[in-house]
Short mmCIF file of C-alpha atoms in Angstrom, two decimals:
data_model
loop_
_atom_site.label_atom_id
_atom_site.label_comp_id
_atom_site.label_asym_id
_atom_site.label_seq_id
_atom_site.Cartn_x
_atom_site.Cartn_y
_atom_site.Cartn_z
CA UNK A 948 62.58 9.99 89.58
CA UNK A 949 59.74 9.59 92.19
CA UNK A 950 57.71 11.52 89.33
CA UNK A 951 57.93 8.40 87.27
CA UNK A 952 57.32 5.88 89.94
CA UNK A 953 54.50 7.89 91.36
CA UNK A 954 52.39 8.00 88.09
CA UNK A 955 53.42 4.91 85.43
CA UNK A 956 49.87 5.62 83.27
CA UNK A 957 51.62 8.97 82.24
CA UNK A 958 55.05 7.31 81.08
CA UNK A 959 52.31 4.46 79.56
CA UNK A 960 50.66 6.94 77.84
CA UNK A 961 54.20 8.45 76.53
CA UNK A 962 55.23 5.49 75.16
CA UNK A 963 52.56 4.25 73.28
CA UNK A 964 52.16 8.22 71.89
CA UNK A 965 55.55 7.61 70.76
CA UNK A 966 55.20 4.02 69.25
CA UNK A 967 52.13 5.40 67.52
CA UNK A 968 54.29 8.15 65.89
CA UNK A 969 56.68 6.44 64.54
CA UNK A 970 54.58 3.40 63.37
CA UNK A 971 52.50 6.33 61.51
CA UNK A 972 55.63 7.98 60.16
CA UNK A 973 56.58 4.14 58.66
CA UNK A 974 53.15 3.40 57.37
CA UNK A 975 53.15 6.70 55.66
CA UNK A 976 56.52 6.05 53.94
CA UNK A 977 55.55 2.85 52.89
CA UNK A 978 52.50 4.25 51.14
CA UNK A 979 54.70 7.20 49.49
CA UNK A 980 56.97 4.67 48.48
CA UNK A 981 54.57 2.05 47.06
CA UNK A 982 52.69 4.73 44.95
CA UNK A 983 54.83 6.36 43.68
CA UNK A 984 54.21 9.54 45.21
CA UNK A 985 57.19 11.41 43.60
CA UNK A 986 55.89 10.30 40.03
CA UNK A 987 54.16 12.25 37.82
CA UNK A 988 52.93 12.14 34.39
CA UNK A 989 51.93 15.16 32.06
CA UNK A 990 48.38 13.89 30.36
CA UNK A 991 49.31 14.34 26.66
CA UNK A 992 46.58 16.22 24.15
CA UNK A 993 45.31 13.42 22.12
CA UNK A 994 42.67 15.38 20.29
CA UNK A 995 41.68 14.90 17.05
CA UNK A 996 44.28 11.51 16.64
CA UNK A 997 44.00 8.25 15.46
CA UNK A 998 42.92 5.54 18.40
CA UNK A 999 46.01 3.88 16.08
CA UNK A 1000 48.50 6.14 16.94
CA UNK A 1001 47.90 6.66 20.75
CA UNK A 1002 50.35 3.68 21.80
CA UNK A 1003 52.87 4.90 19.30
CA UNK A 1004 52.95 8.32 21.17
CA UNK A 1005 53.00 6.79 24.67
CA UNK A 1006 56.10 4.66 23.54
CA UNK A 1007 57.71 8.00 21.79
CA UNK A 1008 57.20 10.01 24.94
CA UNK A 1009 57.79 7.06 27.34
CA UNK A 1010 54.47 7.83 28.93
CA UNK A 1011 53.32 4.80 31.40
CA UNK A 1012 50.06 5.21 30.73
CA UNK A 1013 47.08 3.23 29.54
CA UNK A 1014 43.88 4.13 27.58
CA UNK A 1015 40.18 2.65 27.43
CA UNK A 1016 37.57 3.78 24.67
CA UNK A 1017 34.37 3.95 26.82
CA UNK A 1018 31.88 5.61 23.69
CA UNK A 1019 31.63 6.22 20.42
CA UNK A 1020 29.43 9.17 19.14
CA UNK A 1021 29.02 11.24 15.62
CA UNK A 1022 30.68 15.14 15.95
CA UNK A 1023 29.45 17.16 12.54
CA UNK A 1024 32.94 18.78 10.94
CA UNK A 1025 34.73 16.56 12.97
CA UNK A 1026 37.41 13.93 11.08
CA UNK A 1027 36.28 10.39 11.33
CA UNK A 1028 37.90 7.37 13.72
CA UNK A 1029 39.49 10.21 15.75
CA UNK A 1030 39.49 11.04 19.54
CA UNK A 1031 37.12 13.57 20.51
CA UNK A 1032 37.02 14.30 24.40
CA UNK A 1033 39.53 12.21 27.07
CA UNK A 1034 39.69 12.04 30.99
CA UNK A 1035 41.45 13.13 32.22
CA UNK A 1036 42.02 16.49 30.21
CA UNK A 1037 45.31 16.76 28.36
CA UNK A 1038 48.09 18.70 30.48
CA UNK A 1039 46.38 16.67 33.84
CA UNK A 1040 49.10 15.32 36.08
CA UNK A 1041 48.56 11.60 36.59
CA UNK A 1042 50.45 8.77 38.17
CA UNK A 1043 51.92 5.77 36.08
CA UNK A 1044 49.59 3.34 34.62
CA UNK A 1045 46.85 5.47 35.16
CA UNK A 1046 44.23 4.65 32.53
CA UNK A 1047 43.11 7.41 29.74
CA UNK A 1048 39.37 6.69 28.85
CA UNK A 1049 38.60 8.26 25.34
CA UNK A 1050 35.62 9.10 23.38
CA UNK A 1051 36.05 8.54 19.54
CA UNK A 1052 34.12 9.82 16.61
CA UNK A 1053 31.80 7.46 14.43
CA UNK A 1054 33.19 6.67 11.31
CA UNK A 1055 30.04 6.37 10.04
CA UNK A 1056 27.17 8.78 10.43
CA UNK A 1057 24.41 8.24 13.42
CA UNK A 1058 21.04 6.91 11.89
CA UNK A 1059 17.48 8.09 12.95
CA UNK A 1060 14.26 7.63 12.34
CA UNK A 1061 12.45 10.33 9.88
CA UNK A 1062 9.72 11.75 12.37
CA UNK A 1063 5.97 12.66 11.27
CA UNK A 1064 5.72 16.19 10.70
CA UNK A 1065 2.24 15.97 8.70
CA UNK A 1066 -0.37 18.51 9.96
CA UNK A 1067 1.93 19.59 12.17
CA UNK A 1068 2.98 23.88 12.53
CA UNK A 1069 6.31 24.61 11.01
CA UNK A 1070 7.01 26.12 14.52
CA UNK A 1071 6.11 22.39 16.07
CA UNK A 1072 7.96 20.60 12.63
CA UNK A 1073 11.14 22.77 13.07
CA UNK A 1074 12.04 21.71 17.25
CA UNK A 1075 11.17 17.90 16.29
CA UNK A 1076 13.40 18.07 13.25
CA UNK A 1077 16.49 19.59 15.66
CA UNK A 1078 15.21 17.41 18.52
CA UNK A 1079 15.97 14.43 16.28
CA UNK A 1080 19.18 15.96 15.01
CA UNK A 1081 17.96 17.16 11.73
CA UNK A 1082 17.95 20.50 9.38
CA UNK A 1083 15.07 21.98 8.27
CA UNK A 1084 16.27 23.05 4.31
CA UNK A 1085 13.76 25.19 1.97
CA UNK A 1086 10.29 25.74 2.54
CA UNK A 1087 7.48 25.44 -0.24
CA UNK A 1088 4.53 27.49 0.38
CA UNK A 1089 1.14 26.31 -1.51
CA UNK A 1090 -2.38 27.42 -1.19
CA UNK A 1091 -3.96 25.09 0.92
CA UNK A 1092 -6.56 25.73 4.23
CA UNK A 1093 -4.36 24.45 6.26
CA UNK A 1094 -2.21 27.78 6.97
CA UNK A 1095 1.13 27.49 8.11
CA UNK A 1096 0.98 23.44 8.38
CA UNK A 1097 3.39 20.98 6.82
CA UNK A 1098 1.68 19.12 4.04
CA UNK A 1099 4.95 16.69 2.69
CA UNK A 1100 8.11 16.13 4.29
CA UNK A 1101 10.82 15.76 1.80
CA UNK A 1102 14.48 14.82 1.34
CA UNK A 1103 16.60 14.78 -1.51
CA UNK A 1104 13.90 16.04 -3.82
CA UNK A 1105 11.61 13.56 -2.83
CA UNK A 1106 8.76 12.15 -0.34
CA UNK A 1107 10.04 10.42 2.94
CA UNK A 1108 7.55 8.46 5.12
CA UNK A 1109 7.85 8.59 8.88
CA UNK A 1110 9.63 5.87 10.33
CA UNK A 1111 11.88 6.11 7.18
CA UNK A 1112 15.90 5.68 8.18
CA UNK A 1113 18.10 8.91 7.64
CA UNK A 1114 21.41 9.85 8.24
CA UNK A 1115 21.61 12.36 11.27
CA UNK A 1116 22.39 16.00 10.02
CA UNK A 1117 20.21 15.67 7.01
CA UNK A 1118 18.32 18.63 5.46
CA UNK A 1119 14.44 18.65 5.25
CA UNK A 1120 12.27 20.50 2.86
CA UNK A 1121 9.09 21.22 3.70
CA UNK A 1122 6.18 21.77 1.50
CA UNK A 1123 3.53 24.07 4.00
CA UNK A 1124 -0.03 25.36 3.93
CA UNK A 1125 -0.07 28.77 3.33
CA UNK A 1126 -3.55 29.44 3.77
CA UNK A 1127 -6.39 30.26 1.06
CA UNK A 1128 -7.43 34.28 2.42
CA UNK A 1129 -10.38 33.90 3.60
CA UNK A 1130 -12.24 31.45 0.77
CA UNK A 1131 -14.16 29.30 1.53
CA UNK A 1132 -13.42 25.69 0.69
CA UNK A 1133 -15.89 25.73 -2.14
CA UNK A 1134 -14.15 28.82 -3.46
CA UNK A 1135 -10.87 26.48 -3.87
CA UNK A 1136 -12.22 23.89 -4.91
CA UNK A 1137 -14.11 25.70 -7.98
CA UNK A 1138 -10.85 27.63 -8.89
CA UNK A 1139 -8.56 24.15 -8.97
CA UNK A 1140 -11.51 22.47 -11.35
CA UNK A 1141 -11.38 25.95 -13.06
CA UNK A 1142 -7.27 25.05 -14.03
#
């Protein structure tokens, strides 16, 4: 007993130890309790479905959850108006309410601009045309000085000017310069008058 009297910072320092314990022990309850600690949701896989039909689902499966579409883009052989990618993944364990944010496919294709490929080397034509998320479709070689150099830029069987708006995906034929062996520019100029 003399212990106690003899040194009252130690039983001070006890006590609040212990009050600061427990007062943990209740905020960390309260927490557990207010978030719901104990429930979890299994993220459904809502790939390749209808924005439409996403709240139908969550009602079917009684899924508290919540969904956001934060961007649209254009996925080549991929359906139209449909979800593409989600966050969190599908089979993610979430809390209730937690929000779903979606990417959905364009239900129309992505427009660009046609680029200028003139003069340019098919090498050089090729990366701008998958750069600007186009296909490069049949090649035309003609005699021309200008070997290996795009002379027209076509689509659909005809011309298109640079600047011109086209679907993204689109195929582009090329007409190129396949060079003249070694004539001169007088030689091919005599032998077109010639025809």
């Amino acid at each position: 007993m003399s212990f106690y009297k003899d040194k009252p910072v130690l039983v001070h320092l006890a006590l609040a130890s212990a009050f600061i314990i427990i007062a943990l022990w209740i905020i960390l309850k309260m927490i557990a309790s207010y978030a719901n600690h104990n429930d979890i949701l299994i993220v459904p896989d809502l790939s390749k479905m209808a924005v439409e039909d996403v709240d139908k689902l969550f009602e079917e499966k009684n899924l508290d959850l919540k969904y956001e579409i934060i961007d649209t883009i254009y996925k080549e052989n991929f359906p139209k108006g449909v979800i593409a990618e989600q966050d969190p993944i599908s089979g993610s364990k979430v809390k209730p309410e937690r929000i779903i944010y979606l990417t959905v496919t364009s239900k129309t294709k992505e427009i660009t601009k046609m680029p200028n490929l003139i003069d340019l080397s098919l090498k050089q034509a090729t990366t701008i045309l998958e750069s600007n998320g186009l296909r490069l479709g049949r090649l035309e070689y003609v005699k021309d000085i200008a070997e290996n150099a795009v002379l027209r830029q076509q689509y659909k069987g005809h011309e298109i000017t640079a600047g011109s708006q086209i679907e993204k995906g689109a195929t582009i034929n090329l007409v190129v310069g396949k060079g003249i062996n070694n004539k001169s520019i007088e030689d091919l100029n005599s032998e077109e008058q010639a025809e």
